Coordinates of C-alpha atoms in Angstrom, one line a residue:
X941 CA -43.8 80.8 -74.0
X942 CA -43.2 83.2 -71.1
X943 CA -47.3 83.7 -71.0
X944 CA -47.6 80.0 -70.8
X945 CA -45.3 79.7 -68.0
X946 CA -46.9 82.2 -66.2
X947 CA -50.6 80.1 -66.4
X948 CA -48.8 77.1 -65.3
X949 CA -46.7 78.1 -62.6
X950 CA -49.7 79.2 -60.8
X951 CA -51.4 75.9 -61.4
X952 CA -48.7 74.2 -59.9
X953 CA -48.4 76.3 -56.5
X954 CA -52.2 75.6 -56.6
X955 CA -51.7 71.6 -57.1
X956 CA -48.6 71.7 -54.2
X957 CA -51.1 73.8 -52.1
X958 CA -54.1 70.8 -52.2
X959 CA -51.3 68.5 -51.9
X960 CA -49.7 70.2 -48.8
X961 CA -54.0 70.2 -47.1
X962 CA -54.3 66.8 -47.8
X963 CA -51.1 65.5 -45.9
X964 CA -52.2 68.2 -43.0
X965 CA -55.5 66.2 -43.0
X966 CA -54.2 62.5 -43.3
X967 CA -52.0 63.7 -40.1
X968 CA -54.0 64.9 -38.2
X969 CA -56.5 61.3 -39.1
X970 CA -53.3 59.3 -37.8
X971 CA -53.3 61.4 -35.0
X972 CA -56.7 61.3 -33.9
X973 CA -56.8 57.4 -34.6
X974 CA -53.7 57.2 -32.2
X975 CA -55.5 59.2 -29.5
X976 CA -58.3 57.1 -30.0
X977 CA -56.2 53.6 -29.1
X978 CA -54.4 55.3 -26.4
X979 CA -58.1 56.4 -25.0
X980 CA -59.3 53.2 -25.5
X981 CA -56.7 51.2 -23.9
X982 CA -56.8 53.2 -21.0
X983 CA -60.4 53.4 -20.3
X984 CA -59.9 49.4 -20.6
X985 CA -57.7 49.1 -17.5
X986 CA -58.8 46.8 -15.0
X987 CA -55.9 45.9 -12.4
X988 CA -54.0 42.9 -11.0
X989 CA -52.9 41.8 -7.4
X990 CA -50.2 44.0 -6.4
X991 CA -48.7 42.8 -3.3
X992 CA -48.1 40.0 -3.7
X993 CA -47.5 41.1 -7.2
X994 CA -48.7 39.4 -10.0
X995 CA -45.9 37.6 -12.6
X996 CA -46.8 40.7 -15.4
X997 CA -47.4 43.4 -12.9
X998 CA -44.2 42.5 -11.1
X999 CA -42.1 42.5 -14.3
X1000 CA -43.7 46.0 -15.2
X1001 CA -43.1 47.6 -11.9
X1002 CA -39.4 47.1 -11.8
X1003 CA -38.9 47.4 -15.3
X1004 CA -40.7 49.2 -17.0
X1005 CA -39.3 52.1 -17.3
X1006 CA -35.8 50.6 -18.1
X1007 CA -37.0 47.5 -19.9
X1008 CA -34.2 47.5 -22.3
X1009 CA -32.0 47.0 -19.8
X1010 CA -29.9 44.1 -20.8
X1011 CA -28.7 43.7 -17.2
X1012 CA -32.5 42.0 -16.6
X1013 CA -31.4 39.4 -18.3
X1014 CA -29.5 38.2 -15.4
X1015 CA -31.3 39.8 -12.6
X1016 CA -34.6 39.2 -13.2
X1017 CA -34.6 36.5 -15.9
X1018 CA -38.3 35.8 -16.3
X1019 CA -39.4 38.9 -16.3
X1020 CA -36.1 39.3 -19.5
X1021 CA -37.9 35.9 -21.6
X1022 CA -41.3 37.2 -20.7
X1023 CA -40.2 41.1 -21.8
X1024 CA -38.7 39.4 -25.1
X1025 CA -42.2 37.3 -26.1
X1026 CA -44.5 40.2 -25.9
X1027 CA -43.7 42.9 -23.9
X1028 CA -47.7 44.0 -23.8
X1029 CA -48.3 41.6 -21.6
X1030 CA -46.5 43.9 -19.4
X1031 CA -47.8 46.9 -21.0
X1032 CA -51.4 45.3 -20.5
X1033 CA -50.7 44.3 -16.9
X1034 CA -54.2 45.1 -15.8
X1035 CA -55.8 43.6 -18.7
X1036 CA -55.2 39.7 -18.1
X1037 CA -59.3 38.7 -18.5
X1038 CA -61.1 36.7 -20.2
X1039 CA -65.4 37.0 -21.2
X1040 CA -67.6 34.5 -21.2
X1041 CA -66.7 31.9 -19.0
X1042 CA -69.8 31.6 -16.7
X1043 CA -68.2 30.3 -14.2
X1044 CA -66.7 27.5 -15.2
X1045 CA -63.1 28.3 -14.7
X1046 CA -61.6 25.3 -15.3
X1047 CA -63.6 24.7 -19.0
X1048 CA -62.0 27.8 -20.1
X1049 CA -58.8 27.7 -18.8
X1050 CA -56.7 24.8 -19.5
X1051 CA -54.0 23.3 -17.3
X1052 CA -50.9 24.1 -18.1
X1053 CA -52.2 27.7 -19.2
X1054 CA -53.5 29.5 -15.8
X1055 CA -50.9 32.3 -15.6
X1056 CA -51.8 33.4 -19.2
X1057 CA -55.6 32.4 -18.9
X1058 CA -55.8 30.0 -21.2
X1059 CA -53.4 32.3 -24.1
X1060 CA -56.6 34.8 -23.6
X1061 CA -55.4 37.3 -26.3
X1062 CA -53.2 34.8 -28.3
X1063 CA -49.8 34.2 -27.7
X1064 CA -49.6 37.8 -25.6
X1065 CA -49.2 36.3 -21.9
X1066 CA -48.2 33.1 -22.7
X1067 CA -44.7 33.9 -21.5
X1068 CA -46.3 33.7 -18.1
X1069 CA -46.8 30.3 -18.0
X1070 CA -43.4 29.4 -18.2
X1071 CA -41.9 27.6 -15.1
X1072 CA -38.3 29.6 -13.7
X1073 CA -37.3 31.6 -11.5
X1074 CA -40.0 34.2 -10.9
X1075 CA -39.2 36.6 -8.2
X1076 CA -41.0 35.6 -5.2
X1077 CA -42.5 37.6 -2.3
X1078 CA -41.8 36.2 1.7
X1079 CA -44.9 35.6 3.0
X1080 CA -45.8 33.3 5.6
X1081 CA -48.7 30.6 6.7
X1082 CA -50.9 33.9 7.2
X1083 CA -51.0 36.7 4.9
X1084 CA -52.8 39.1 2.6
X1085 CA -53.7 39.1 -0.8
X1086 CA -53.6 43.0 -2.1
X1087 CA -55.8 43.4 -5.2
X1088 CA -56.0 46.5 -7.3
X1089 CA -59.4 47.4 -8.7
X1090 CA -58.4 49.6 -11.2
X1091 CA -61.3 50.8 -13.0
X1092 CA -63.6 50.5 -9.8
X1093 CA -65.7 47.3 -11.3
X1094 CA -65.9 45.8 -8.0
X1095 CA -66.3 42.1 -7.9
X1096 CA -69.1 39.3 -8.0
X1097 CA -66.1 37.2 -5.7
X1098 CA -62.5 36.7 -5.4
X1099 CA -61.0 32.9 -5.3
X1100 CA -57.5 32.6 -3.9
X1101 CA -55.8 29.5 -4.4
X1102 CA -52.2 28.3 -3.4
X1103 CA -50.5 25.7 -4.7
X1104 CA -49.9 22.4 -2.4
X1105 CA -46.9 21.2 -0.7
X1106 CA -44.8 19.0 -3.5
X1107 CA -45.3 21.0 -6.4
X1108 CA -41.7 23.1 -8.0
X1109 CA -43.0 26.6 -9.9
X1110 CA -39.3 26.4 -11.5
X1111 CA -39.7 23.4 -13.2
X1112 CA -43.5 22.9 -13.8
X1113 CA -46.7 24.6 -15.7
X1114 CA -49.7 25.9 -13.0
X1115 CA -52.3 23.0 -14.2
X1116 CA -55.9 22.7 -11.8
X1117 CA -54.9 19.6 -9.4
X1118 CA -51.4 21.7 -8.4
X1119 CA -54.0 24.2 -6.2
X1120 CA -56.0 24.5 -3.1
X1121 CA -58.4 26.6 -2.8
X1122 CA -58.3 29.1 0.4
X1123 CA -60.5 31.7 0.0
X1124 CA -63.9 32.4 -1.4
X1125 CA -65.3 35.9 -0.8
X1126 CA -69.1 37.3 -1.3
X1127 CA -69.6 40.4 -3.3
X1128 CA -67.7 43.6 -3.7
X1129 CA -69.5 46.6 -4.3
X1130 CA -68.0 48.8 -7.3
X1131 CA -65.6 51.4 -5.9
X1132 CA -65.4 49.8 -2.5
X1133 CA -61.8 49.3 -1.0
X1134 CA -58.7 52.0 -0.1
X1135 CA -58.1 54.4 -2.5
X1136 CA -54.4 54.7 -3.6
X1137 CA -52.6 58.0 -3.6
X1138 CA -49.2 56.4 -4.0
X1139 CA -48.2 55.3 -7.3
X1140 CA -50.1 57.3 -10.1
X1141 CA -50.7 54.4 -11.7
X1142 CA -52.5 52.6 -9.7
X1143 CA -55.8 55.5 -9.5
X1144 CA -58.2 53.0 -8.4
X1145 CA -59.3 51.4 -5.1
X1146 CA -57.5 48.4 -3.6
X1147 CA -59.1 45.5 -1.0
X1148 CA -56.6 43.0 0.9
X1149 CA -57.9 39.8 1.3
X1150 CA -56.6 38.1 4.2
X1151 CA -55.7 34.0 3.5
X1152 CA -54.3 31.2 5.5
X1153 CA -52.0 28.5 3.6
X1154 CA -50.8 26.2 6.5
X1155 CA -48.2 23.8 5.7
X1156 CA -46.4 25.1 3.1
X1157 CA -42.5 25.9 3.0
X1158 CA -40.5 26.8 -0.3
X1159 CA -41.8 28.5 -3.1
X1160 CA -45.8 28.4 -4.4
X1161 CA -47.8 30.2 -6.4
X1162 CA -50.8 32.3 -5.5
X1163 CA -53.7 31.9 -7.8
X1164 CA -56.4 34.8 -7.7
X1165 CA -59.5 34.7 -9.5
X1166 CA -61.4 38.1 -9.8
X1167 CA -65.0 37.6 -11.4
X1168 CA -65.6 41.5 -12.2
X1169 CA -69.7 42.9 -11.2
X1170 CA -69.9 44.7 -14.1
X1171 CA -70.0 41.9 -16.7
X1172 CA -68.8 38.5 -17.2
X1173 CA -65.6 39.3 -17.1
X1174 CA -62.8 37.0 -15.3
X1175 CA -59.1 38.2 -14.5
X1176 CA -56.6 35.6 -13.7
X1177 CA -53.5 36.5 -12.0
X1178 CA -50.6 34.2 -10.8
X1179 CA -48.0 35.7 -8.2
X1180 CA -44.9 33.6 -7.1
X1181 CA -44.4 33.6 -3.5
X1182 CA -41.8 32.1 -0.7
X1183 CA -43.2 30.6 2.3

């Protein structure tokens, strides 16, 4: 009995040995697939307007790094419901795109849905379309239109729209008729603007687009377009401002 112990008790530190390799390898799999996300999420960043700050950017920059913070909920309620829904679409605040439109903006993007582009990846930014109390940026008749270019795509042409006199971004969805268009721009080259050295996350370049909205007083909504060089790919950004 002793000499059959002896066999088996090898056979077993052998078995927990393979056992022990295997779990070693499957980590280091889950690892390496994790890296791989994180790589690929990162090397998808695009950007956003920044100033004034899109409804997703805005949320991210003053919350994200305490977005558990139940005193939002109070302070900043948009951004709190928005945070709730999904908080990628914060995460993901330089990935608000959608392919494929050929520019036909309004086919693909339905009223009612222009903050979130038409729900472009599901239900993820549709927070963003609700009406409330955004936080809203002081601007007057004349003012600029920061965009971050994120991943230096440059642009095909920006559209800038506001929203006219009359219409109440606390009580009512962004549809087509609510805007104005006032600004079209001609091409960017990739990697053409300011480079930013501030904020570490914004390591791109960065153009402000100067805009005129006479007529206006209250809150509004400022509508950017980006149409990206390198593909057809279309960001859609709406920032909540306070004439």
């Amino acid at each position: 009995m002793s000499s059959l112990a002896q066999h088996l008790n090898p056979a077993r530190h052998r078995a927990a040995m393979v056992l022990r390799i295997l779990a070693l390898a499957m980590a280091g799999a889950v690892a390496l697939t994790v890296a791989l996300v994180v790589t690929q999420d990162t090397a998808s960043a695009h950007g956003s307007t920044i100033n004034p700050a899109s409804r997703n950017y805005g949320c991210w920059k003053r919350w994200g790094n305490d977005f558990q913070n139940p005193n939002m909920a109070t302070q900043d309620p948009m951004c709190w419901q928005a945070w709730q829904a999904d908080p990628n679409a914060m995460w993901n605040w330089n990935g608000l795109y959608r392919e494929g439109v050929a520019g036909n903006h309004q086919g693909h993007v339905p009223s009612g849905q222009l903050c979130s582009a038409g729900q472009t990846g599901g239900v993820r930014y549709a927070a963003l379309d609700n009406p409330g109390n955004w936080r809203a940026t002081n601007v007057g008749a004349n003012f600029g239109v920061k965009i971050h270019d994120q991943a230096l795509h440059g642009a095909d042409y920006f559209l800038i729209y506001v929203t006219r006199q009359g219409f109440n971004p606390l009580t009512q969805r962004l549809g087509w008729n609510n805007l104005e268009l006032v600004k079209e721009t001609g091409r960017y080259a990739p990697g053409a603007g300011t480079r930013e050295t501030g904020d570490p996350v914004l390591n791109g370049v960065s153009n402000t687009i100067n805009v005129s909205a006479p007529g206006r007083s209250g809150r509004h909504i400022v509508y950017t377009i980006w149409k990206a060089s390198h593909s057809d790919q279309n960001y859609y950004w709406c920032a909540d401002v306070n004439f």
